Amino acid sequence: QVHLVESGGGLVQAGGSLRLSCAASGSIFSANTMRWYRQAPGKQRELVALITSVFTTNYADSVKGRYTISRDNAKNTVYLQMNSLKPEDTAVYYCNADIRMAAHSTYQNYWGQGTQVTVSS
């Protein structure tokens, strides 16, 4: 079994910064693409950023230049550094990853439980 556990959310004033972490645990052979999504109240879940196993990154237009995604493969952990936060960044942030548990197995997709980020104006 594989579990993704996010941490680092909280309340911050506009213009501030937060760093989210997501650690994958369990029977992990390797992780492929890792992602951060967010879902604001009354809105659909949206992809915020992703990073591939070779460290290629991609960002939603709304966070480009403010957010940075990174990963530590040795720790099976993905991070999201969020700077210059705005009230519209308020949402529950979810970690998502494609993980396989053995060299011969296929990648399965997993979700974390989410962490709340609230940005006050």
Short mmCIF file of C-alpha atoms in Angstrom, two decimals:
data_model
loop_
_atom_site.label_atom_id
_atom_site.label_comp_id
_atom_site.label_asym_id
_atom_site.label_seq_id
_atom_site.Cartn_x
_atom_site.Cartn_y
_atom_site.Cartn_z
CA GLN A 1 0.00 0.00 0.00
CA VAL A 2 1.09 3.56 -0.73
CA HIS A 3 0.20 6.70 1.19
CA LEU A 4 0.77 10.35 0.35
CA VAL A 5 0.85 12.74 3.29
CA GLU A 6 0.87 16.50 2.80
CA SER A 7 2.06 19.04 5.33
CA GLY A 8 2.90 22.73 5.49
CA GLY A 9 -0.47 24.33 4.93
CA GLY A 10 -1.80 27.12 7.10
CA LEU A 11 -2.91 30.72 7.32
CA VAL A 12 -0.74 33.44 5.80
CA GLN A 13 -1.19 37.09 4.87
CA ALA A 14 -1.25 38.19 1.26
CA GLY A 15 2.29 38.54 -0.05
CA GLY A 16 3.58 35.84 2.27
CA SER A 17 5.04 32.43 1.57
CA LEU A 18 4.37 28.81 2.43
CA ARG A 19 6.13 25.58 1.60
CA LEU A 20 4.09 22.43 1.16
CA SER A 21 5.57 18.95 1.41
CA CYS A 22 4.17 15.62 0.31
CA ALA A 23 5.87 12.44 1.41
CA ALA A 24 5.05 9.12 -0.19
CA SER A 25 5.40 6.07 2.03
CA GLY A 26 4.84 2.37 1.71
CA SER A 27 6.04 -0.19 -0.79
CA ILE A 28 7.51 2.21 -3.33
CA PHE A 29 9.87 1.20 -6.10
CA SER A 30 9.76 4.50 -7.97
CA ALA A 31 7.64 7.58 -8.52
CA ASN A 32 7.04 9.01 -11.95
CA THR A 33 5.24 12.32 -12.37
CA MET A 34 4.26 14.09 -9.14
CA ARG A 35 1.69 16.87 -9.06
CA TRP A 36 0.01 19.46 -6.90
CA TYR A 37 -3.66 20.24 -7.38
CA ARG A 38 -5.88 22.66 -5.53
CA GLN A 39 -9.58 23.04 -5.00
CA ALA A 40 -11.22 26.23 -3.81
CA PRO A 41 -14.74 26.24 -2.35
CA GLY A 42 -17.33 25.90 -5.09
CA LYS A 43 -14.72 25.36 -7.78
CA GLN A 44 -13.33 22.38 -9.63
CA ARG A 45 -10.03 20.85 -8.67
CA GLU A 46 -7.26 22.30 -10.84
CA LEU A 47 -3.70 21.27 -11.63
CA VAL A 48 -1.25 23.74 -10.14
CA ALA A 49 2.13 22.24 -10.97
CA LEU A 50 3.81 19.00 -11.96
CA ILE A 51 7.31 17.59 -12.03
CA THR A 52 8.42 14.52 -13.94
CA SER A 53 10.97 11.93 -12.92
CA VAL A 54 13.59 13.82 -14.92
CA PHE A 55 12.67 17.09 -13.22
CA THR A 56 10.74 18.67 -16.07
CA THR A 57 8.23 21.10 -14.58
CA ASN A 58 5.02 22.73 -15.70
CA TYR A 59 2.80 25.31 -14.01
CA ALA A 60 -0.67 26.74 -14.26
CA ASP A 61 -0.59 30.25 -15.68
CA SER A 62 -2.06 31.61 -12.46
CA VAL A 63 0.97 30.56 -10.40
CA LYS A 64 3.86 30.95 -12.86
CA GLY A 65 6.66 32.99 -11.39
CA ARG A 66 5.31 32.60 -7.85
CA TYR A 67 5.30 28.85 -7.22
CA THR A 68 8.16 26.39 -7.54
CA ILE A 69 7.75 22.62 -7.53
CA SER A 70 10.66 20.36 -6.65
CA ARG A 71 11.27 16.79 -5.57
CA ASP A 72 13.68 14.61 -3.63
CA ASN A 73 13.64 11.15 -5.18
CA ALA A 74 15.65 9.64 -2.34
CA LYS A 75 12.89 10.69 0.07
CA ASN A 76 9.98 10.14 -2.33
CA THR A 77 8.91 13.67 -1.49
CA VAL A 78 7.58 16.53 -3.59
CA TYR A 79 7.54 20.16 -2.48
CA LEU A 80 5.66 23.28 -3.48
CA GLN A 81 7.22 26.61 -2.60
CA MET A 82 4.54 29.29 -2.78
CA ASN A 83 5.59 32.94 -2.77
CA SER A 84 3.71 36.20 -3.21
CA LEU A 85 0.52 34.49 -2.11
CA LYS A 86 -2.82 36.04 -3.00
CA PRO A 87 -6.26 35.56 -1.43
CA GLU A 88 -7.33 33.74 -4.59
CA ASP A 89 -4.71 31.07 -3.82
CA THR A 90 -6.85 29.98 -0.90
CA ALA A 91 -7.77 26.33 -1.40
CA VAL A 92 -7.19 22.80 -0.25
CA TYR A 93 -3.98 21.63 -1.89
CA TYR A 94 -3.66 17.98 -2.87
CA CYS A 95 -0.62 15.94 -3.75
CA ASN A 96 -0.90 13.41 -6.58
CA ALA A 97 1.66 10.95 -7.85
CA ASP A 98 2.17 8.04 -10.22
CA ILE A 99 3.94 5.32 -8.26
CA ARG A 100 4.89 1.75 -8.89
CA MET A 101 5.65 -0.78 -6.20
CA ALA A 102 7.97 -3.01 -8.20
CA ALA A 103 10.13 -2.83 -11.27
CA HIS A 104 7.76 -5.06 -13.23
CA SER A 105 4.52 -3.38 -12.11
CA THR A 106 2.61 -0.55 -13.74
CA TYR A 107 2.32 2.93 -12.32
CA GLN A 108 -0.76 3.59 -10.21
CA ASN A 109 -2.13 7.02 -9.37
CA TYR A 110 -2.42 8.10 -5.72
CA TRP A 111 -3.83 11.11 -3.91
CA GLY A 112 -3.04 12.69 -0.59
CA GLN A 113 -5.69 13.83 1.86
CA GLY A 114 -5.13 17.53 1.22
CA THR A 115 -3.84 20.45 3.24
CA GLN A 116 -5.63 23.78 3.69
CA VAL A 117 -3.97 26.98 2.54
CA THR A 118 -5.70 30.21 3.52
CA VAL A 119 -4.42 33.60 2.37
CA SER A 120 -5.88 36.61 4.12
CA SER A 121 -6.08 40.04 2.51
#
